[in-house]
mmCIF file of C-alpha atoms in Angstrom:
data_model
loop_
_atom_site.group_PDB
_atom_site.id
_atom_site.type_symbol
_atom_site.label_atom_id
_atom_site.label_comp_id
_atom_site.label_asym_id
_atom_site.label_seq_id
_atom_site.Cartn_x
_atom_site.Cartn_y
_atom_site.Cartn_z
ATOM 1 C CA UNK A 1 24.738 -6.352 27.917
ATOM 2 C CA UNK A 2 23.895 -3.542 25.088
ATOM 3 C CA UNK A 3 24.020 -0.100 25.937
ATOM 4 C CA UNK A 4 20.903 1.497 26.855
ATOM 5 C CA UNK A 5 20.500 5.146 25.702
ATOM 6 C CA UNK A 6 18.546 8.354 27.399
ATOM 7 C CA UNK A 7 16.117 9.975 25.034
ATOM 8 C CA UNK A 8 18.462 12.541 24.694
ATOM 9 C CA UNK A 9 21.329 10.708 24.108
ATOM 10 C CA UNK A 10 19.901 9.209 21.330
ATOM 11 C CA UNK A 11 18.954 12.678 19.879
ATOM 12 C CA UNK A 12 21.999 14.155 19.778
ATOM 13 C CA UNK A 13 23.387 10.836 18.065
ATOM 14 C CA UNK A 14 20.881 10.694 15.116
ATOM 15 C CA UNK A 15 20.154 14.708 14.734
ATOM 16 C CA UNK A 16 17.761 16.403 14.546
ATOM 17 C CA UNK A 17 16.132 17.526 10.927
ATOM 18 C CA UNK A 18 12.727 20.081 11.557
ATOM 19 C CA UNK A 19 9.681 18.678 10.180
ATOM 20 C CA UNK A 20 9.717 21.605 7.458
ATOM 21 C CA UNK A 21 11.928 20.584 5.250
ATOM 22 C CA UNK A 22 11.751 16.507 6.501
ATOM 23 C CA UNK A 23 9.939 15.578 3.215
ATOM 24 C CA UNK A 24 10.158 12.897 1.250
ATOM 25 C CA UNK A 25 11.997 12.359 -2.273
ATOM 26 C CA UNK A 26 10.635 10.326 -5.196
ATOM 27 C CA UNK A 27 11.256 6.360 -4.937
ATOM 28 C CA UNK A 28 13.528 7.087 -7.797
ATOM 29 C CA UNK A 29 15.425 9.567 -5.651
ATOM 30 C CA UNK A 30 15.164 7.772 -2.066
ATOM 31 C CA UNK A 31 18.782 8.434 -0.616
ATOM 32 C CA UNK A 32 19.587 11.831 0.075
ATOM 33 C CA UNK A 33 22.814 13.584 -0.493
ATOM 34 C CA UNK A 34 23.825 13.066 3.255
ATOM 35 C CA UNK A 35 22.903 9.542 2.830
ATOM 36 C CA UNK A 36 20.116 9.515 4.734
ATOM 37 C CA UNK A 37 17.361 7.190 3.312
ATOM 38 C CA UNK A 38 13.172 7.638 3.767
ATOM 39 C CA UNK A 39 12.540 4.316 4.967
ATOM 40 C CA UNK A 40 8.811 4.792 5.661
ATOM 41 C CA UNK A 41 5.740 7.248 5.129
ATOM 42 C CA UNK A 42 2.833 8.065 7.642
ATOM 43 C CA UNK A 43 -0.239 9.192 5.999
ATOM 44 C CA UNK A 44 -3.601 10.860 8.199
ATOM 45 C CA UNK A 45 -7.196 10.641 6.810
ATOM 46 C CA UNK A 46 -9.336 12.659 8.869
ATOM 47 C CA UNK A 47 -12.584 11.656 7.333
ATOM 48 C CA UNK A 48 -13.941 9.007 4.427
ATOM 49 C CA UNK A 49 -13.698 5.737 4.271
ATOM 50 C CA UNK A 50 -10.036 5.307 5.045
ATOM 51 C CA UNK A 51 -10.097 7.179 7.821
ATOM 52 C CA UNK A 52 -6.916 6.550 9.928
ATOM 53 C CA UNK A 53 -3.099 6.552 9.448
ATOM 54 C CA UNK A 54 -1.557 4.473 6.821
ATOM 55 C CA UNK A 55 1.919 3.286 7.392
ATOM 56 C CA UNK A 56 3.939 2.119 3.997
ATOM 57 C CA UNK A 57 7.478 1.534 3.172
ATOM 58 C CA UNK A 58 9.336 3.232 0.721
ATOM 59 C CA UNK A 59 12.130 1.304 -1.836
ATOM 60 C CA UNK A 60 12.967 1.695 -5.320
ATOM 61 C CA UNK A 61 10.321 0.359 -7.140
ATOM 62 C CA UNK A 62 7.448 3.022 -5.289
ATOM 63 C CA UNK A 63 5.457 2.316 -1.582
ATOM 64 C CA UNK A 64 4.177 -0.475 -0.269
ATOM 65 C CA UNK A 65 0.569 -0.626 2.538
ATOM 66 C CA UNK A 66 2.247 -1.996 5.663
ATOM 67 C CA UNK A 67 -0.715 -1.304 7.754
ATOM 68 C CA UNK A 68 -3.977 1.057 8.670
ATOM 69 C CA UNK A 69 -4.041 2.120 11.980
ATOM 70 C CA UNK A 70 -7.676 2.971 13.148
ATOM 71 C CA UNK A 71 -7.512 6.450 15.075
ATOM 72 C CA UNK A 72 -10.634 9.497 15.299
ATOM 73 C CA UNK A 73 -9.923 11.850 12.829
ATOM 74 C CA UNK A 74 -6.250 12.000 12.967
ATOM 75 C CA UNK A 75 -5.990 15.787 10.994
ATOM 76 C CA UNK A 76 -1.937 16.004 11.306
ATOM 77 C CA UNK A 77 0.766 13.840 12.114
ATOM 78 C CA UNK A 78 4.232 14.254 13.274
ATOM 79 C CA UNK A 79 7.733 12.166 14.203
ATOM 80 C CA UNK A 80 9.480 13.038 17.760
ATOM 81 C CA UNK A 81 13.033 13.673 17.224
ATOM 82 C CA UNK A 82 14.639 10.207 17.513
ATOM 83 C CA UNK A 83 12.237 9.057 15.006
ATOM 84 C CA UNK A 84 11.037 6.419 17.758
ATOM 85 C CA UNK A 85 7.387 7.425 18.095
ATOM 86 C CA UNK A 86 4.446 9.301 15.923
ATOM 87 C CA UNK A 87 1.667 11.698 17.640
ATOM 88 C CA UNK A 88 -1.783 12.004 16.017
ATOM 89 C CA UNK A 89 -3.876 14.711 16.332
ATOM 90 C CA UNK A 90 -7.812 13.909 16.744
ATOM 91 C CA UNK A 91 -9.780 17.282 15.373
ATOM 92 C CA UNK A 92 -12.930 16.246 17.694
ATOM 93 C CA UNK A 93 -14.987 18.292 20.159
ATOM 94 C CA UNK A 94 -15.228 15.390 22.645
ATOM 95 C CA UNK A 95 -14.214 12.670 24.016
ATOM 96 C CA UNK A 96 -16.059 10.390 26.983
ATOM 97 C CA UNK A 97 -18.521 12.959 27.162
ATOM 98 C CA UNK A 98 -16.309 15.650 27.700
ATOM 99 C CA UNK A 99 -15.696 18.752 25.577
ATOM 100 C CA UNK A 100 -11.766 18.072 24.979
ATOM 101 C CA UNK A 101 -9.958 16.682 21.737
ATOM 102 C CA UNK A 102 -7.358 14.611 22.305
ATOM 103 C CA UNK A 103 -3.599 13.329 20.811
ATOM 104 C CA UNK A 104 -2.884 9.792 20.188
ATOM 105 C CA UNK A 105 1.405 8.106 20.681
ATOM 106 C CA UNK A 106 2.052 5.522 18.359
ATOM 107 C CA UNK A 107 5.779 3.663 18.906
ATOM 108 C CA UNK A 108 7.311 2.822 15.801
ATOM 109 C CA UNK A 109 8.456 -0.663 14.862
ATOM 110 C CA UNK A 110 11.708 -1.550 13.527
ATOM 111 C CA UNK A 111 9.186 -3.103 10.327
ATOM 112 C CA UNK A 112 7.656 0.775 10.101
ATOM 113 C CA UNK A 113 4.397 -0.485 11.729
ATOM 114 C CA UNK A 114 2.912 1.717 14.742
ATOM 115 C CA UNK A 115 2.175 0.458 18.194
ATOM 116 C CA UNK A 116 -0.802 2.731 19.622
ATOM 117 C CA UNK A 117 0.492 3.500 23.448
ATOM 118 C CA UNK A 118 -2.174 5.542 24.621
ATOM 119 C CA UNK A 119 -4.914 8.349 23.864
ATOM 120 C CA UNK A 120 -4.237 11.675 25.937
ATOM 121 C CA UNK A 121 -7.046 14.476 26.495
ATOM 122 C CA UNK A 122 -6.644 17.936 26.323
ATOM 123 C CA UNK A 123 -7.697 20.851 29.152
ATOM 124 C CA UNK A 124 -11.449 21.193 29.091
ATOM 125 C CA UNK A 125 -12.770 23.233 26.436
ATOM 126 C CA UNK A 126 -9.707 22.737 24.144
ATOM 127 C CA UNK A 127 -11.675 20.974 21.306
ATOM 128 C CA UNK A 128 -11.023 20.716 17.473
ATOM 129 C CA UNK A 129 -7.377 20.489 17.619
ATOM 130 C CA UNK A 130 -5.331 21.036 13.914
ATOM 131 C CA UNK A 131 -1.725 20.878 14.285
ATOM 132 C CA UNK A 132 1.183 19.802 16.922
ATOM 133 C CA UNK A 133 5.251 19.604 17.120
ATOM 134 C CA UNK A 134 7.341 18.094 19.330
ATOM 135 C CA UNK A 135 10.046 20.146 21.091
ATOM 136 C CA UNK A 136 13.717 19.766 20.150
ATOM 137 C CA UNK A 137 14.469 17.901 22.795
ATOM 138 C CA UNK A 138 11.701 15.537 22.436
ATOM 139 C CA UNK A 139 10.777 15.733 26.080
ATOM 140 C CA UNK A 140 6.938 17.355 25.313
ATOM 141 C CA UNK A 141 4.288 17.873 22.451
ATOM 142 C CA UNK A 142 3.039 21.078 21.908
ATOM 143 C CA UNK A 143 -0.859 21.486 20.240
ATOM 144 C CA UNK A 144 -2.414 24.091 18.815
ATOM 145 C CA UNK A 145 -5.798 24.029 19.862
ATOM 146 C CA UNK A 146 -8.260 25.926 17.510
ATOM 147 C CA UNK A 147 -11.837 25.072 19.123
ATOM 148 C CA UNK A 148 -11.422 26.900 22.416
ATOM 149 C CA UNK A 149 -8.424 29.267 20.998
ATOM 150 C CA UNK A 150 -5.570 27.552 22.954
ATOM 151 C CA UNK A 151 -2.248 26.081 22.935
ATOM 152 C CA UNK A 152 -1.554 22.872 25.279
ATOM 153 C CA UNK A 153 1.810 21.384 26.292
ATOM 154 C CA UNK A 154 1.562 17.185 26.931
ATOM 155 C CA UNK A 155 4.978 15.873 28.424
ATOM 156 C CA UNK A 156 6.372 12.671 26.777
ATOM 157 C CA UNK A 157 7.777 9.558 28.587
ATOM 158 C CA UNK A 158 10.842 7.831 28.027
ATOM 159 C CA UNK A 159 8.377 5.374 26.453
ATOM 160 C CA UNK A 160 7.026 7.935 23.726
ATOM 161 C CA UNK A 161 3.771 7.944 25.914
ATOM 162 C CA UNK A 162 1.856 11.324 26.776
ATOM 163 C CA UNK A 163 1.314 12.303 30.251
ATOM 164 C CA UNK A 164 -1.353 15.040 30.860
ATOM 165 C CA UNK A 165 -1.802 18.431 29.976
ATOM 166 C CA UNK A 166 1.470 20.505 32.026
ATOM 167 C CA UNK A 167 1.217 23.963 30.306
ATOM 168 C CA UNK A 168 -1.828 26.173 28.947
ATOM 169 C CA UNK A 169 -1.978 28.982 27.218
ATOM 170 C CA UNK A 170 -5.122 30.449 26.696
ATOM 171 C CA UNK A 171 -5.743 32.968 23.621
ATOM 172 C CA UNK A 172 -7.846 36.203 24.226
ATOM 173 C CA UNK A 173 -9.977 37.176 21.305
ATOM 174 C CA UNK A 174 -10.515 40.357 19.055
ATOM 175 C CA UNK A 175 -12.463 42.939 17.806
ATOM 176 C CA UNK A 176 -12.457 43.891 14.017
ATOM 177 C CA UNK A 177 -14.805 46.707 12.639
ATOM 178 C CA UNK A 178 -17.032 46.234 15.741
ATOM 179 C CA UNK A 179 -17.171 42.491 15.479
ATOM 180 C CA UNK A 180 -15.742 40.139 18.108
ATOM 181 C CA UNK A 181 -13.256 37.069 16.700
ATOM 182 C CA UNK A 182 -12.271 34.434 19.069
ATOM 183 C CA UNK A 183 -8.669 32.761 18.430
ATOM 184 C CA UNK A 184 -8.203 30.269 16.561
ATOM 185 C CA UNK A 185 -4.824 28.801 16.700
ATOM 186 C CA UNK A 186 -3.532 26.643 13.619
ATOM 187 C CA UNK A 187 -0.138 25.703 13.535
ATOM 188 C CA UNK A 188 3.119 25.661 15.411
ATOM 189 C CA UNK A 189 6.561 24.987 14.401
ATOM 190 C CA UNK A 190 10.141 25.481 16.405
ATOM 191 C CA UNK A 191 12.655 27.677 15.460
ATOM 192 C CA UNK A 192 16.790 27.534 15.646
ATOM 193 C CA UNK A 193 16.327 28.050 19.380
ATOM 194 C CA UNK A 194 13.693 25.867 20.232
ATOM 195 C CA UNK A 195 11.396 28.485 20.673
ATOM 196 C CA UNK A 196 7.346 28.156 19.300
ATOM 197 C CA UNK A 197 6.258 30.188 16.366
ATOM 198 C CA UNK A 198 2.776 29.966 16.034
ATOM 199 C CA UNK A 199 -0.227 31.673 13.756
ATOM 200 C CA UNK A 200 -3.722 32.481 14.687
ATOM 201 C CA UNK A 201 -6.369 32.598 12.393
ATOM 202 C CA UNK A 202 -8.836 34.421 14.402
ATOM 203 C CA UNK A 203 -6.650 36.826 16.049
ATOM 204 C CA UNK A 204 -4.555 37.587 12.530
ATOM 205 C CA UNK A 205 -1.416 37.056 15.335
ATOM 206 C CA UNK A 206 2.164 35.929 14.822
ATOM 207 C CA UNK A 207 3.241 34.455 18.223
ATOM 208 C CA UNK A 208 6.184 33.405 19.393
ATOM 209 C CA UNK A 209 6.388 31.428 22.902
ATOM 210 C CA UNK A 210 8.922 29.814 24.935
ATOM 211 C CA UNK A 211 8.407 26.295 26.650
ATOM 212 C CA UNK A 212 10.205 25.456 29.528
ATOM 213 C CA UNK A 213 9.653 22.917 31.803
ATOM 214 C CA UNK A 214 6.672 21.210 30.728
ATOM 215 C CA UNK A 215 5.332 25.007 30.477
ATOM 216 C CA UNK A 216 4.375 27.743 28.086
ATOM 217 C CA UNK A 217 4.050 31.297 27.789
ATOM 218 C CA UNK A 218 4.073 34.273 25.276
ATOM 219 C CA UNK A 219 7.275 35.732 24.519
ATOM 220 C CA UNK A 220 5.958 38.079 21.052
ATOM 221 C CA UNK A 221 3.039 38.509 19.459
ATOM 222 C CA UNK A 222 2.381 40.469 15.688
ATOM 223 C CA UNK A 223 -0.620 41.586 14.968
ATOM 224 C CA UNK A 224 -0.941 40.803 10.978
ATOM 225 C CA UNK A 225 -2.211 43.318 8.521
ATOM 226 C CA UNK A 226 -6.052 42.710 7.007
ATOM 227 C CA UNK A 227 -8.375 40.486 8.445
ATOM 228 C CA UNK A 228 -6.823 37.351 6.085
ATOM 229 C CA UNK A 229 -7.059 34.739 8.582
ATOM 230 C CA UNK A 230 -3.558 33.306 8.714
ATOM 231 C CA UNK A 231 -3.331 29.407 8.853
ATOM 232 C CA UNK A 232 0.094 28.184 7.853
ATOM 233 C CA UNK A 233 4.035 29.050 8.635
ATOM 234 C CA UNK A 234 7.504 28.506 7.830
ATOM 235 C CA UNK A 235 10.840 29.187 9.109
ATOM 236 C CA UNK A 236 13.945 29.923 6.695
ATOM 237 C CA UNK A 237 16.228 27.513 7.549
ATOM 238 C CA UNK A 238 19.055 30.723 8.014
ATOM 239 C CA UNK A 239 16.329 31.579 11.318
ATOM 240 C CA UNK A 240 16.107 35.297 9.491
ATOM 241 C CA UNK A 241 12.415 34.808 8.020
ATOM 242 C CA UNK A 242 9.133 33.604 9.263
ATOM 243 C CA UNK A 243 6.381 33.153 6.213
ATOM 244 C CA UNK A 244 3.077 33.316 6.878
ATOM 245 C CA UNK A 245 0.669 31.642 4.594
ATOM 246 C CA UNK A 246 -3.146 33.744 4.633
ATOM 247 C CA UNK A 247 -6.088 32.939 2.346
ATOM 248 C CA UNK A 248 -5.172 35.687 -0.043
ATOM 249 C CA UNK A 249 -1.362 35.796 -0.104
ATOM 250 C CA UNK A 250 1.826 34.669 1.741
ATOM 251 C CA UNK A 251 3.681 37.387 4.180
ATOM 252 C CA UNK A 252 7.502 37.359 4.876
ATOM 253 C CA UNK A 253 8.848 38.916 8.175
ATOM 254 C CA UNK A 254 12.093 39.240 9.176
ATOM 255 C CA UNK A 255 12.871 37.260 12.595
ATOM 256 C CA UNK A 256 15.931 37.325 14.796
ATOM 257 C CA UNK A 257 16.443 33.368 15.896
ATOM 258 C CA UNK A 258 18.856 34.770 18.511
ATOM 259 C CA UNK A 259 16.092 36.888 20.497
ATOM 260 C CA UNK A 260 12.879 35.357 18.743
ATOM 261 C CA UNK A 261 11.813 39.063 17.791
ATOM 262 C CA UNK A 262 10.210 39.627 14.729
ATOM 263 C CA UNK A 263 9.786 42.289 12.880
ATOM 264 C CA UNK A 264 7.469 44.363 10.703
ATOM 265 C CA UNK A 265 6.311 43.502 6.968
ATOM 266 C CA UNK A 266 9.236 42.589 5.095
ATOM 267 C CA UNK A 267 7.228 41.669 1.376
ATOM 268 C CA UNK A 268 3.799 40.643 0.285
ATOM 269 C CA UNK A 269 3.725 37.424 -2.118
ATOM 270 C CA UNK A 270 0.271 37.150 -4.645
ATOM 271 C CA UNK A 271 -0.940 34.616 -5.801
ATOM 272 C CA UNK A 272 -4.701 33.738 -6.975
ATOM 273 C CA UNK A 273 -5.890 31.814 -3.882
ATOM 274 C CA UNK A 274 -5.123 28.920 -1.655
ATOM 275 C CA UNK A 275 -7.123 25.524 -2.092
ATOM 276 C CA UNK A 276 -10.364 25.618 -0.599
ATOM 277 C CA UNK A 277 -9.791 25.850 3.498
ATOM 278 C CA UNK A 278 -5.910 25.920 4.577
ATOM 279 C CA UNK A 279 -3.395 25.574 1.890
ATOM 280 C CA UNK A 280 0.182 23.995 2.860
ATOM 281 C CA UNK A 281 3.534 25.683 2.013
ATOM 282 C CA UNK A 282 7.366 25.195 2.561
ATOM 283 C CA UNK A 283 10.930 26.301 2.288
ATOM 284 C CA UNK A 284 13.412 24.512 0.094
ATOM 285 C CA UNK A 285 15.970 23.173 2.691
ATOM 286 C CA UNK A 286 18.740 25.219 0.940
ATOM 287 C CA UNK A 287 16.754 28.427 1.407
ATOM 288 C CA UNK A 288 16.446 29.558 -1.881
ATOM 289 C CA UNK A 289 12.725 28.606 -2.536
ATOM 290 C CA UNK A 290 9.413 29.241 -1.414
ATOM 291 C CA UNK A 291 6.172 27.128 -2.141
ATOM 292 C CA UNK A 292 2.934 27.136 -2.156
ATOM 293 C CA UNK A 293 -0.355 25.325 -2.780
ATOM 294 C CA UNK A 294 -2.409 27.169 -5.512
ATOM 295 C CA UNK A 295 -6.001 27.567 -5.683
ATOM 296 C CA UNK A 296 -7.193 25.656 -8.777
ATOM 297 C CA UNK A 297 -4.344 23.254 -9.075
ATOM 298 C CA UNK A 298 -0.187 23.434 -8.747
ATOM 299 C CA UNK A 299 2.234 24.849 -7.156
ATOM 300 C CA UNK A 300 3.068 28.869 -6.860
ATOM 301 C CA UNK A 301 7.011 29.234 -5.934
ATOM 302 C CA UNK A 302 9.148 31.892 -5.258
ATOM 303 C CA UNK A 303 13.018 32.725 -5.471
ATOM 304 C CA UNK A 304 13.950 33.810 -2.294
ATOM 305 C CA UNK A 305 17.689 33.747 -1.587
ATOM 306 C CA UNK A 306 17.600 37.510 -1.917
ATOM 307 C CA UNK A 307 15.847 40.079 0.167
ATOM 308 C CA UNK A 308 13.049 40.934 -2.916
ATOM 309 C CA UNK A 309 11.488 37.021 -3.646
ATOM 310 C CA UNK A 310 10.827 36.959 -7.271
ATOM 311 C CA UNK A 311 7.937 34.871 -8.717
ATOM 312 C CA UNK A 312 8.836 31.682 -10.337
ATOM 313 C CA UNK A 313 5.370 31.069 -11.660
ATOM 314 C CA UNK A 314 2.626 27.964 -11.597
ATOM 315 C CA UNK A 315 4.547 24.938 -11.073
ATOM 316 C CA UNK A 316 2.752 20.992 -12.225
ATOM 317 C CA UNK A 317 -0.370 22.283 -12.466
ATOM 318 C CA UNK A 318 -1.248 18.453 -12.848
ATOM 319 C CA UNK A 319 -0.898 17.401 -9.769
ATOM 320 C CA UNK A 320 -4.139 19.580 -8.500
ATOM 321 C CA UNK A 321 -5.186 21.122 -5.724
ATOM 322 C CA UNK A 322 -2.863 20.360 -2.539
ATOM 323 C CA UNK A 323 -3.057 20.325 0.648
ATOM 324 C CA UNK A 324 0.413 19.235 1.943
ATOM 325 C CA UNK A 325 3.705 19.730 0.346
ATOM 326 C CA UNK A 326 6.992 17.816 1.558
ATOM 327 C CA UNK A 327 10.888 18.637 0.139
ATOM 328 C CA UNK A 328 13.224 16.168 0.545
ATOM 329 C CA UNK A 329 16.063 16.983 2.498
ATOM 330 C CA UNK A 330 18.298 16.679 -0.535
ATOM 331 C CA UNK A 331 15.811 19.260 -2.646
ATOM 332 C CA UNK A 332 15.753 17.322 -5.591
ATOM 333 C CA UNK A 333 12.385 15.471 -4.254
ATOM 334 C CA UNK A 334 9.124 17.003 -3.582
ATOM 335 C CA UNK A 335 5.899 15.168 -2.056
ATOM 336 C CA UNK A 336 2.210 16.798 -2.717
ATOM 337 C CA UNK A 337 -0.922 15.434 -1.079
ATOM 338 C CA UNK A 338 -4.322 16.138 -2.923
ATOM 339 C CA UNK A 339 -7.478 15.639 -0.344
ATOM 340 C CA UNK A 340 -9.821 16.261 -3.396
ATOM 341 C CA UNK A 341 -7.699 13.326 -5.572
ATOM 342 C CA UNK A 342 -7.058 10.819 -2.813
ATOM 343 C CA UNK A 343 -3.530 10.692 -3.613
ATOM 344 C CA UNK A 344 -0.116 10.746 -2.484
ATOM 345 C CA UNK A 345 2.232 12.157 -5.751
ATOM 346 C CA UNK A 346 5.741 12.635 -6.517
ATOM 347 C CA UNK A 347 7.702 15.047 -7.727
ATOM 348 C CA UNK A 348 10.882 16.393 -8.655
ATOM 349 C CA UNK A 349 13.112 20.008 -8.171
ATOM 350 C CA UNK A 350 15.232 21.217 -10.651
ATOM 351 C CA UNK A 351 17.678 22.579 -6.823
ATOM 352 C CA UNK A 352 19.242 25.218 -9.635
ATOM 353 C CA UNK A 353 15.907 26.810 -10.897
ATOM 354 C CA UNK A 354 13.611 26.115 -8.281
ATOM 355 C CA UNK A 355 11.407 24.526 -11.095
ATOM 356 C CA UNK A 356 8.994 21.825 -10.199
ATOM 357 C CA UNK A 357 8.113 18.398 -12.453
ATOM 358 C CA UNK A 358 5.174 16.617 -11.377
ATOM 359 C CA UNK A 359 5.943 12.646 -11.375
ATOM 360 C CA UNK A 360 3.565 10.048 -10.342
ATOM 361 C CA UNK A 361 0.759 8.887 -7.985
ATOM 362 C CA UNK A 362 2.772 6.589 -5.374
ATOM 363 C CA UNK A 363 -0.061 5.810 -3.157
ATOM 364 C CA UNK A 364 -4.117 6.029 -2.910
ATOM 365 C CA UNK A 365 -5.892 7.610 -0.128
ATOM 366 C CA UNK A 366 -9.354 8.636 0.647
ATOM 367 C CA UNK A 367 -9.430 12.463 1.816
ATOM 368 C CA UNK A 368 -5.469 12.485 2.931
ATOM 369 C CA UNK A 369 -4.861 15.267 5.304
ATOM 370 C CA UNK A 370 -1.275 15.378 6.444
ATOM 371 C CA UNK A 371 1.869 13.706 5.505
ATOM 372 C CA UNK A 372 5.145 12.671 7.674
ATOM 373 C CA UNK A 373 8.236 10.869 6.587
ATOM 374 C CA UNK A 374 10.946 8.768 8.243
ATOM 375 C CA UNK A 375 14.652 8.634 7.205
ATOM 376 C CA UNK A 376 17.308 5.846 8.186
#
């Protein structure tokens, strides 16, 4: 009889690689340095006619459709740990009449294709959800909630199945120049620790929270300069520097991994804009680069392996306006999503300059919204 493996087991067998930096290199470029291989691509389309997730597999010669999975405006998408099971977000305000979004659990298939296992609800009033992550561990999801300005915490089943909502953490709002704002959480991500570090769009808040237990509560909060509305963020792979992506500019803070403290203002990047509604951005997995989606097309990048980052300029303009970017883990390949195209493109890193070299369309999608890749 063959072994048979905890969930964390198998973890700490294959590793664990942060969904930051777990892009996806061109089919030219598909095995990584480490020898890892992306095997298969996960697609979301929140609205249009191909609304759903599309599943392809990724060889040589470019991607080919293995499947469309139907699922209710799935705006992000994500891969546990193990690489055994995908979560959907659904960005709705209801669901069987109540005012909740909800999170779908796919299994994956040794072929790449998904296997829905069931459709969770949120806590009452969480609606509109945009982003989740699951914890290190893989034992629970964690969603920010932006319709109802919460975060929810869904434990996961041996199976990859959600249970139902364990931990809540529900945002107060606040008041600019005499105007009330209600929170508006965006996006989460883990850092070195396992720790939640979170943006809020309506508050202009940097959180950071600790889960435990099926559980969540606040550990920091920044307040961010301006009233910018912050929607993305990124860790530095070192754990020293939390970006924070805002609709006029990116912020860098410095953050302690050890304590999850961060601290003040560390550098204001410029650029002329995000896309139209949240942009996307990401840290080269070796640290030294920074990038970002630029309003009218490209990508704006940074050099920032010293404490000053110093502008690289537009990068393939040509690829348009994006709205997800992926690096490979090896940094050579880079992965843009265009909602306004409908495409999936390719692209490739110059890992000495930084410099980006737009490639080629590798797959056709009506409104894409998020992105996730799987490696062998």
């Amino acid at each position: 009889m063959g072994m048979r493996w905890s969930r964390r087991e198998f973890v700490q067998w294959m590793g664990y690689s942060s969904l930051a930096s777990a892009g996806m290199s061109s089919p030219l470029l598909a095995a990584t340095k480490g020898g890892s291989r992306a095997k298969f691509a996960y697609v979301s389309a929140k609205e249009g006619a191909d609304e759903g997730i599309h599943a392809y597999v990724i060889g040589a010669r470019g991607w080919k459709k293995l499947q469309t999975v139907k699922s209710e405006r799935p705006v992000s998408v994500t891969l546990s740990p193990d690489r055994r099971f995908l979560y959907a977000v659904n960005e709705v305000a209801s669901h069987k009449g109540l005012p909740v979004g909800t999170v779908e659990a796919f299994a994956v298939e040794q072929d790449g294709r998904l296997r829905l296992l069931n459709r969770r609800a949120l806590a009452l009033s969480a609606t509109d959800p945009r982003h989740a992550a699951v914890t290190p561990d893989g034992g629970s999801l964690v969603i920010a909630v932006r319709g109802g300005g919460a975060y929810n915490v869904l434990p996961i089943a041996e199976d990859g199945s959600l249970g139902s909502v364990s931990g809540i953490v529900k945002e107060i709002g606040v008041v600019h120049a005499n105007a009330g704002q209600g929170a508006e959480p965006h996006m989460v991500a883990f850092d070195k620790a396992g720790r939640v570090v979170s943006v809020d769009a309506g508050t202009n808040r940097l959180n950071v929270f600790a889960v435990m237990e099926g559980r969540i509560e606040a550990q920091e909060r920044l307040a961010l300069a301006g009233g910018s509305r912050p929607t993305q963020v990124s860790l530095h792979p070192a754990g020293d520097a939390v970006y924070v992506m805002h609709e006029d500019g990116i912020s860098c803070h410095r953050y302690d991994a050890d304590s999850g403290r961060i601290s003040g203002e560390r550098q204001q990047l410029s650029m002329s804009g995000t896309v139209e509604g949240p942009g996307t951005m990401t840290v080269h997995p070796s640290g030294r680069f920074l990038y970002a989606s630029q309003r009218g097309g490209g990508i704006a990048g940074w050099n920032v392996a010293s404490s000053t980052a110093r502008p690289l300029g537009l990068q393939a303009a040509e690829m348009g306006e994006l709205n997800a970017i992926e690096v490979a883990l090896d940094g050579v390949g880079l992965l843009g999503v265009s909602r306004s195209k409908g495409t999936i493109q390719s692209a490739e890193i110059n890992p000495s300059t930084g410099r980006v070299q737009a490639g080629r369309v590798v797959a056709r999608v009506d409104s894409p919204s998020s992105l996730t890749v799987l490696y062998s």
